[in-house]
Amino acid sequence: MEALRLEELNATNVVAANSLTLKPGQEQFVAPVSNSIAEAYVNQNTAWPRVVYSEGELVGFIMANFDEDSTREEFKAIILRMNVAAEAQGRGVGRFAVEQIAAEGRARGSEFLYAMWEPGEDGPDAFFRHLGFEVIEDNEFGEAVGRLALRD
Ligand SMILES: CC(C)(COP(=O)(O)OP(=O)(O)OC[C@H]1O[C@@H](n2cnc3c(N)ncnc32)[C@H](O)[C@@H]1OP(=O)(O)O)[C@@H](O)C(=O)NCCC(=O)NCCS
């Protein structure tokens, strides 16, 4: 297992994060990193944007949302975006990112971690299910809403 490291999105890594490139056809399943960065900027109290480094190279951008006051249960602890660089996919970066977000949720006392994703071939459906997310509903935008228990 290569050494992976999580870092807050900051002035030093923001350009590299914004330059991440997915595999052809995957763009339809996640918003561009630039959109996520803008959303993180205007939702600073709840957004949790982070980058993943592997051997000193930025290989992933993830954004969760933690809002214990949200009236919608899923927004209390949810994965909103995951972008792993095309050449780094399949090496455990996504699993590491989900584990880090789950650890943050546990530290905040969350019972569940949610995720929302676009269904479809080449999308992240099998990835989230493989990591233990159970699809509990399709939301008003046709996205799958998955849930992972954070406590035994
Ligand atoms: C989905 C995504 C984040 C996964 O990241 P990744 O780094 O390639 O995933 P990992 O290598 O950590 O895989 C973790 C596990 O899931 C499994 N997995 C990953 N993708 C899978 C797929 N499409 N089907 C089945 N299993 C899959 C892996 O085999 C691995 O299993 P293991 O740990 O038991 O060996 C990445 O492919 C990506 O950025 N996709 C494009 C954007 C996207 O769809 N983002 C999600 C929107 S929220």
PDB file of C-alpha atoms and ligand atoms in Angstrom:
ATOM      1  CA  MET A   1       0.000   0.000   0.000  1.00  0.00           C
ATOM      2  CA  GLU A   2       1.524   3.311  -1.028  1.00  0.00           C
ATOM      3  CA  ALA A   3       1.706   6.144   1.499  1.00  0.00           C
ATOM      4  CA  LEU A   4      -1.340   8.360   1.136  1.00  0.00           C
ATOM      5  CA  ARG A   5      -1.801  11.648   2.925  1.00  0.00           C
ATOM      6  CA  LEU A   6      -4.767  13.998   3.349  1.00  0.00           C
ATOM      7  CA  GLU A   7      -4.361  17.765   3.355  1.00  0.00           C
ATOM      8  CA  GLU A   8      -6.807  20.656   3.638  1.00  0.00           C
ATOM      9  CA  LEU A   9      -7.502  22.508   0.414  1.00  0.00           C
ATOM     10  CA  ASN A  10      -5.310  25.606   0.612  1.00  0.00           C
ATOM     11  CA  ALA A  11      -3.626  28.339  -1.427  1.00  0.00           C
ATOM     12  CA  THR A  12      -0.671  26.063  -2.200  1.00  0.00           C
ATOM     13  CA  ASN A  13      -2.571  23.065  -3.555  1.00  0.00           C
ATOM     14  CA  VAL A  14      -5.659  24.680  -5.094  1.00  0.00           C
ATOM     15  CA  VAL A  15      -4.190  24.992  -8.604  1.00  0.00           C
ATOM     16  CA  ALA A  16      -3.074  21.341  -8.687  1.00  0.00           C
ATOM     17  CA  ALA A  17      -6.476  20.267  -7.337  1.00  0.00           C
ATOM     18  CA  ASN A  18      -8.188  22.216 -10.095  1.00  0.00           C
ATOM     19  CA  SER A  19      -5.983  20.523 -12.708  1.00  0.00           C
ATOM     20  CA  LEU A  20      -6.993  16.940 -11.839  1.00  0.00           C
ATOM     21  CA  THR A  21      -8.124  15.005 -14.910  1.00  0.00           C
ATOM     22  CA  LEU A  22     -10.517  12.064 -14.838  1.00  0.00           C
ATOM     23  CA  LYS A  23     -10.810   9.208 -17.308  1.00  0.00           C
ATOM     24  CA  PRO A  24     -12.766  10.004 -20.493  1.00  0.00           C
ATOM     25  CA  GLY A  25     -16.509   9.634 -19.857  1.00  0.00           C
ATOM     26  CA  GLN A  26     -16.296  10.101 -16.086  1.00  0.00           C
ATOM     27  CA  GLU A  27     -16.911  13.857 -16.142  1.00  0.00           C
ATOM     28  CA  GLN A  28     -20.666  13.263 -16.311  1.00  0.00           C
ATOM     29  CA  PHE A  29     -20.574  11.685 -12.839  1.00  0.00           C
ATOM     30  CA  VAL A  30     -18.998  14.513 -10.851  1.00  0.00           C
ATOM     31  CA  ALA A  31     -18.893  18.304 -11.026  1.00  0.00           C
ATOM     32  CA  PRO A  32     -15.621  19.969 -12.087  1.00  0.00           C
ATOM     33  CA  VAL A  33     -13.284  20.597  -9.148  1.00  0.00           C
ATOM     34  CA  SER A  34     -13.598  24.349  -9.812  1.00  0.00           C
ATOM     35  CA  ASN A  35     -17.341  24.164  -9.022  1.00  0.00           C
ATOM     36  CA  SER A  36     -16.623  22.321  -5.787  1.00  0.00           C
ATOM     37  CA  ILE A  37     -14.003  24.893  -4.791  1.00  0.00           C
ATOM     38  CA  ALA A  38     -16.509  27.706  -5.377  1.00  0.00           C
ATOM     39  CA  GLU A  39     -19.136  25.861  -3.311  1.00  0.00           C
ATOM     40  CA  ALA A  40     -16.630  25.249  -0.537  1.00  0.00           C
ATOM     41  CA  TYR A  41     -15.839  28.966  -0.502  1.00  0.00           C
ATOM     42  CA  VAL A  42     -19.467  30.012  -0.006  1.00  0.00           C
ATOM     43  CA  ASN A  43     -20.247  27.178   2.437  1.00  0.00           C
ATOM     44  CA  GLN A  44     -17.204  27.557   4.634  1.00  0.00           C
ATOM     45  CA  ASN A  45     -18.989  26.565   7.834  1.00  0.00           C
ATOM     46  CA  THR A  46     -20.037  23.144   6.572  1.00  0.00           C
ATOM     47  CA  ALA A  47     -17.920  22.213   3.534  1.00  0.00           C
ATOM     48  CA  TRP A  48     -14.941  19.902   4.110  1.00  0.00           C
ATOM     49  CA  PRO A  49     -12.710  20.049   0.993  1.00  0.00           C
ATOM     50  CA  ARG A  50      -9.502  17.996   1.092  1.00  0.00           C
ATOM     51  CA  VAL A  51      -6.811  16.790  -1.293  1.00  0.00           C
ATOM     52  CA  VAL A  52      -5.016  13.439  -1.281  1.00  0.00           C
ATOM     53  CA  TYR A  53      -1.279  13.142  -1.895  1.00  0.00           C
ATOM     54  CA  SER A  54       0.577  10.026  -2.958  1.00  0.00           C
ATOM     55  CA  GLU A  55       4.363  10.208  -2.766  1.00  0.00           C
ATOM     56  CA  GLY A  56       4.208  14.001  -2.893  1.00  0.00           C
ATOM     57  CA  GLU A  57       1.874  14.112  -5.889  1.00  0.00           C
ATOM     58  CA  LEU A  58      -1.675  15.447  -5.649  1.00  0.00           C
ATOM     59  CA  VAL A  59      -3.863  12.577  -6.876  1.00  0.00           C
ATOM     60  CA  GLY A  60      -7.320  13.340  -5.521  1.00  0.00           C
ATOM     61  CA  PHE A  61      -9.834  15.965  -4.454  1.00  0.00           C
ATOM     62  CA  ILE A  62     -12.748  15.173  -2.165  1.00  0.00           C
ATOM     63  CA  MET A  63     -15.463  17.254  -0.603  1.00  0.00           C
ATOM     64  CA  ALA A  64     -17.723  16.279   2.250  1.00  0.00           C
ATOM     65  CA  ASN A  65     -20.326  18.329   4.090  1.00  0.00           C
ATOM     66  CA  PHE A  66     -20.829  18.224   7.836  1.00  0.00           C
ATOM     67  CA  ASP A  67     -23.836  20.163   9.115  1.00  0.00           C
ATOM     68  CA  GLU A  68     -25.319  18.843  12.318  1.00  0.00           C
ATOM     69  CA  ASP A  69     -28.046  21.523  12.174  1.00  0.00           C
ATOM     70  CA  SER A  70     -29.287  20.473   8.743  1.00  0.00           C
ATOM     71  CA  THR A  71     -32.962  19.612   8.532  1.00  0.00           C
ATOM     72  CA  ARG A  72     -32.051  16.940   5.976  1.00  0.00           C
ATOM     73  CA  GLU A  73     -30.545  13.948   7.718  1.00  0.00           C
ATOM     74  CA  GLU A  74     -28.112  13.140   4.898  1.00  0.00           C
ATOM     75  CA  PHE A  75     -26.459  16.583   4.961  1.00  0.00           C
ATOM     76  CA  LYS A  76     -25.290  16.076   8.534  1.00  0.00           C
ATOM     77  CA  ALA A  77     -22.404  13.979   7.182  1.00  0.00           C
ATOM     78  CA  ILE A  78     -22.175  13.404   3.449  1.00  0.00           C
ATOM     79  CA  ILE A  79     -19.667  12.844   0.659  1.00  0.00           C
ATOM     80  CA  LEU A  80     -20.514  15.233  -2.150  1.00  0.00           C
ATOM     81  CA  ARG A  81     -17.551  15.006  -4.522  1.00  0.00           C
ATOM     82  CA  MET A  82     -14.661  12.655  -5.216  1.00  0.00           C
ATOM     83  CA  ASN A  83     -12.229  13.186  -8.068  1.00  0.00           C
ATOM     84  CA  VAL A  84      -9.302  10.767  -8.337  1.00  0.00           C
ATOM     85  CA  ALA A  85      -6.768  11.447 -11.109  1.00  0.00           C
ATOM     86  CA  ALA A  86      -7.171   9.052 -14.044  1.00  0.00           C
ATOM     87  CA  GLU A  87      -3.685   7.574 -13.681  1.00  0.00           C
ATOM     88  CA  ALA A  88      -4.116   7.083  -9.907  1.00  0.00           C
ATOM     89  CA  GLN A  89      -7.469   5.268  -9.993  1.00  0.00           C
ATOM     90  CA  GLY A  90      -7.632   1.677  -8.792  1.00  0.00           C
ATOM     91  CA  ARG A  91      -4.798   2.128  -6.294  1.00  0.00           C
ATOM     92  CA  GLY A  92      -6.768   2.721  -3.101  1.00  0.00           C
ATOM     93  CA  VAL A  93      -7.019   6.526  -3.192  1.00  0.00           C
ATOM     94  CA  GLY A  94     -10.835   6.491  -3.173  1.00  0.00           C
ATOM     95  CA  ARG A  95     -10.990   3.960  -0.339  1.00  0.00           C
ATOM     96  CA  PHE A  96      -8.490   6.019   1.674  1.00  0.00           C
ATOM     97  CA  ALA A  97     -10.555   9.176   1.101  1.00  0.00           C
ATOM     98  CA  VAL A  98     -13.796   7.517   2.233  1.00  0.00           C
ATOM     99  CA  GLU A  99     -12.038   6.152   5.335  1.00  0.00           C
ATOM    100  CA  GLN A 100     -10.736   9.634   6.175  1.00  0.00           C
ATOM    101  CA  ILE A 101     -14.180  11.195   5.789  1.00  0.00           C
ATOM    102  CA  ALA A 102     -15.700   8.390   7.878  1.00  0.00           C
ATOM    103  CA  ALA A 103     -13.121   9.033  10.606  1.00  0.00           C
ATOM    104  CA  GLU A 104     -14.004  12.731  10.588  1.00  0.00           C
ATOM    105  CA  GLY A 105     -17.708  11.856  10.829  1.00  0.00           C
ATOM    106  CA  ARG A 106     -17.057   9.528  13.770  1.00  0.00           C
ATOM    107  CA  ALA A 107     -15.007  12.221  15.523  1.00  0.00           C
ATOM    108  CA  ARG A 108     -17.978  14.563  15.120  1.00  0.00           C
ATOM    109  CA  GLY A 109     -20.339  11.959  16.579  1.00  0.00           C
ATOM    110  CA  SER A 110     -22.177  11.093  13.344  1.00  0.00           C
ATOM    111  CA  GLU A 111     -24.043   7.807  13.314  1.00  0.00           C
ATOM    112  CA  PHE A 112     -24.081   7.510   9.516  1.00  0.00           C
ATOM    113  CA  LEU A 113     -22.078   8.761   6.564  1.00  0.00           C
ATOM    114  CA  TYR A 114     -24.087   9.430   3.420  1.00  0.00           C
ATOM    115  CA  ALA A 115     -23.055   9.819  -0.214  1.00  0.00           C
ATOM    116  CA  MET A 116     -24.927  10.924  -3.319  1.00  0.00           C
ATOM    117  CA  TRP A 117     -23.981   9.843  -6.808  1.00  0.00           C
ATOM    118  CA  GLU A 118     -25.229   9.645 -10.359  1.00  0.00           C
ATOM    119  CA  PRO A 119     -26.281   6.151 -11.360  1.00  0.00           C
ATOM    120  CA  GLY A 120     -24.962   4.740 -14.611  1.00  0.00           C
ATOM    121  CA  GLU A 121     -22.336   2.592 -16.212  1.00  0.00           C
ATOM    122  CA  ASP A 122     -18.776   3.888 -15.617  1.00  0.00           C
ATOM    123  CA  GLY A 123     -20.072   5.746 -12.555  1.00  0.00           C
ATOM    124  CA  PRO A 124     -19.147   5.238  -8.901  1.00  0.00           C
ATOM    125  CA  ASP A 125     -22.137   3.032  -7.975  1.00  0.00           C
ATOM    126  CA  ALA A 126     -20.134  -0.203  -7.638  1.00  0.00           C
ATOM    127  CA  PHE A 127     -17.355   1.637  -5.784  1.00  0.00           C
ATOM    128  CA  PHE A 128     -19.673   2.961  -3.075  1.00  0.00           C
ATOM    129  CA  ARG A 129     -21.537  -0.334  -2.718  1.00  0.00           C
ATOM    130  CA  HIS A 130     -18.240  -2.208  -2.489  1.00  0.00           C
ATOM    131  CA  LEU A 131     -17.199   0.060   0.387  1.00  0.00           C
ATOM    132  CA  GLY A 132     -20.388  -0.778   2.278  1.00  0.00           C
ATOM    133  CA  PHE A 133     -22.809   1.974   1.322  1.00  0.00           C
ATOM    134  CA  GLU A 134     -26.413   0.811   1.192  1.00  0.00           C
ATOM    135  CA  VAL A 135     -28.640   2.664  -1.259  1.00  0.00           C
ATOM    136  CA  ILE A 136     -31.600   3.944   0.742  1.00  0.00           C
ATOM    137  CA  GLU A 137     -33.369   6.086  -1.863  1.00  0.00           C
ATOM    138  CA  ASP A 138     -33.195   7.943  -5.155  1.00  0.00           C
ATOM    139  CA  ASN A 139     -33.468  11.665  -4.525  1.00  0.00           C
ATOM    140  CA  GLU A 140     -35.414  14.320  -6.454  1.00  0.00           C
ATOM    141  CA  PHE A 141     -32.518  14.705  -8.922  1.00  0.00           C
ATOM    142  CA  GLY A 142     -32.412  10.989  -9.741  1.00  0.00           C
ATOM    143  CA  GLU A 143     -29.227  10.471  -7.750  1.00  0.00           C
ATOM    144  CA  ALA A 144     -28.659   7.451  -5.532  1.00  0.00           C
ATOM    145  CA  VAL A 145     -28.426   8.249  -1.825  1.00  0.00           C
ATOM    146  CA  GLY A 146     -26.180   5.767  -0.013  1.00  0.00           C
ATOM    147  CA  ARG A 147     -25.629   5.299   3.682  1.00  0.00           C
ATOM    148  CA  LEU A 148     -22.785   3.755   5.665  1.00  0.00           C
ATOM    149  CA  ALA A 149     -23.055   3.027   9.402  1.00  0.00           C
ATOM    150  CA  LEU A 150     -20.206   4.609  11.354  1.00  0.00           C
ATOM    151  CA  ARG A 151     -20.815   2.688  14.568  1.00  0.00           C
ATOM    152  CA  ASP A 152     -20.837  -1.044  15.228  1.00  0.00           C
TER     153      ASP A 152
HETATM  154  C1  LIG B   1     -15.064   6.533  -7.974  1.00  0.00           C
HETATM  155  C2  LIG B   1     -13.604   6.879  -7.641  1.00  0.00           C
HETATM  156  C3  LIG B   1     -13.584   8.026  -6.638  1.00  0.00           C
HETATM  157  C4  LIG B   1     -12.940   5.622  -7.032  1.00  0.00           C
HETATM  158  O1  LIG B   1     -11.609   5.941  -6.671  1.00  0.00           O
HETATM  159  P1  LIG B   1     -10.405   4.886  -6.823  1.00  0.00           P
HETATM  160  O2  LIG B   1      -9.212   5.492  -6.197  1.00  0.00           O
HETATM  161  O3  LIG B   1     -10.271   4.462  -8.231  1.00  0.00           O
HETATM  162  O4  LIG B   1     -10.951   3.639  -5.954  1.00  0.00           O
HETATM  163  P2  LIG B   1     -10.068   2.616  -5.113  1.00  0.00           P
HETATM  164  O5  LIG B   1      -8.879   2.192  -5.903  1.00  0.00           O
HETATM  165  O6  LIG B   1      -9.791   3.207  -3.763  1.00  0.00           O
HETATM  166  O7  LIG B   1     -11.081   1.406  -4.940  1.00  0.00           O
HETATM  167  C5  LIG B   1     -11.566   0.990  -3.663  1.00  0.00           C
HETATM  168  C6  LIG B   1     -12.260  -0.331  -3.813  1.00  0.00           C
HETATM  169  O8  LIG B   1     -13.417  -0.165  -4.626  1.00  0.00           O
HETATM  170  C7  LIG B   1     -13.335  -1.073  -5.725  1.00  0.00           C
HETATM  171  N1  LIG B   1     -13.863  -0.381  -6.908  1.00  0.00           N
HETATM  172  C8  LIG B   1     -13.479   0.809  -7.378  1.00  0.00           C
HETATM  173  N2  LIG B   1     -14.180   1.129  -8.484  1.00  0.00           N
HETATM  174  C9  LIG B   1     -15.000   0.074  -8.704  1.00  0.00           C
HETATM  175  C10 LIG B   1     -15.956  -0.230  -9.690  1.00  0.00           C
HETATM  176  N3  LIG B   1     -16.235   0.623 -10.691  1.00  0.00           N
HETATM  177  N4  LIG B   1     -16.601  -1.409  -9.625  1.00  0.00           N
HETATM  178  C11 LIG B   1     -16.346  -2.285  -8.626  1.00  0.00           C
HETATM  179  N5  LIG B   1     -15.460  -2.050  -7.651  1.00  0.00           N
HETATM  180  C12 LIG B   1     -14.790  -0.881  -7.696  1.00  0.00           C
HETATM  181  C13 LIG B   1     -11.886  -1.391  -5.913  1.00  0.00           C
HETATM  182  O9  LIG B   1     -11.714  -2.669  -6.501  1.00  0.00           O
HETATM  183  C14 LIG B   1     -11.387  -1.373  -4.484  1.00  0.00           C
HETATM  184  O10 LIG B   1     -11.635  -2.606  -3.841  1.00  0.00           O
HETATM  185  P3  LIG B   1     -10.636  -3.183  -2.696  1.00  0.00           P
HETATM  186  O11 LIG B   1     -10.204  -1.982  -1.855  1.00  0.00           O
HETATM  187  O12 LIG B   1     -11.497  -4.143  -1.939  1.00  0.00           O
HETATM  188  O13 LIG B   1      -9.499  -3.793  -3.424  1.00  0.00           O
HETATM  189  C15 LIG B   1     -12.794   7.265  -8.920  1.00  0.00           C
HETATM  190  O14 LIG B   1     -12.916   6.221  -9.850  1.00  0.00           O
HETATM  191  C16 LIG B   1     -13.242   8.555  -9.583  1.00  0.00           C
HETATM  192  O15 LIG B   1     -12.717   9.641  -9.298  1.00  0.00           O
HETATM  193  N6  LIG B   1     -14.224   8.447 -10.526  1.00  0.00           N
HETATM  194  C17 LIG B   1     -14.666   9.568 -11.329  1.00  0.00           C
HETATM  195  C18 LIG B   1     -15.494  10.595 -10.585  1.00  0.00           C
HETATM  196  C19 LIG B   1     -16.632   9.994  -9.784  1.00  0.00           C
HETATM  197  O16 LIG B   1     -17.450   9.237 -10.255  1.00  0.00           O
HETATM  198  N7  LIG B   1     -16.694  10.416  -8.505  1.00  0.00           N
HETATM  199  C20 LIG B   1     -17.699  10.023  -7.564  1.00  0.00           C
HETATM  200  C21 LIG B   1     -18.790  11.040  -7.556  1.00  0.00           C
HETATM  201  S1  LIG B   1     -19.239  11.452  -5.925  1.00  0.00           S
END
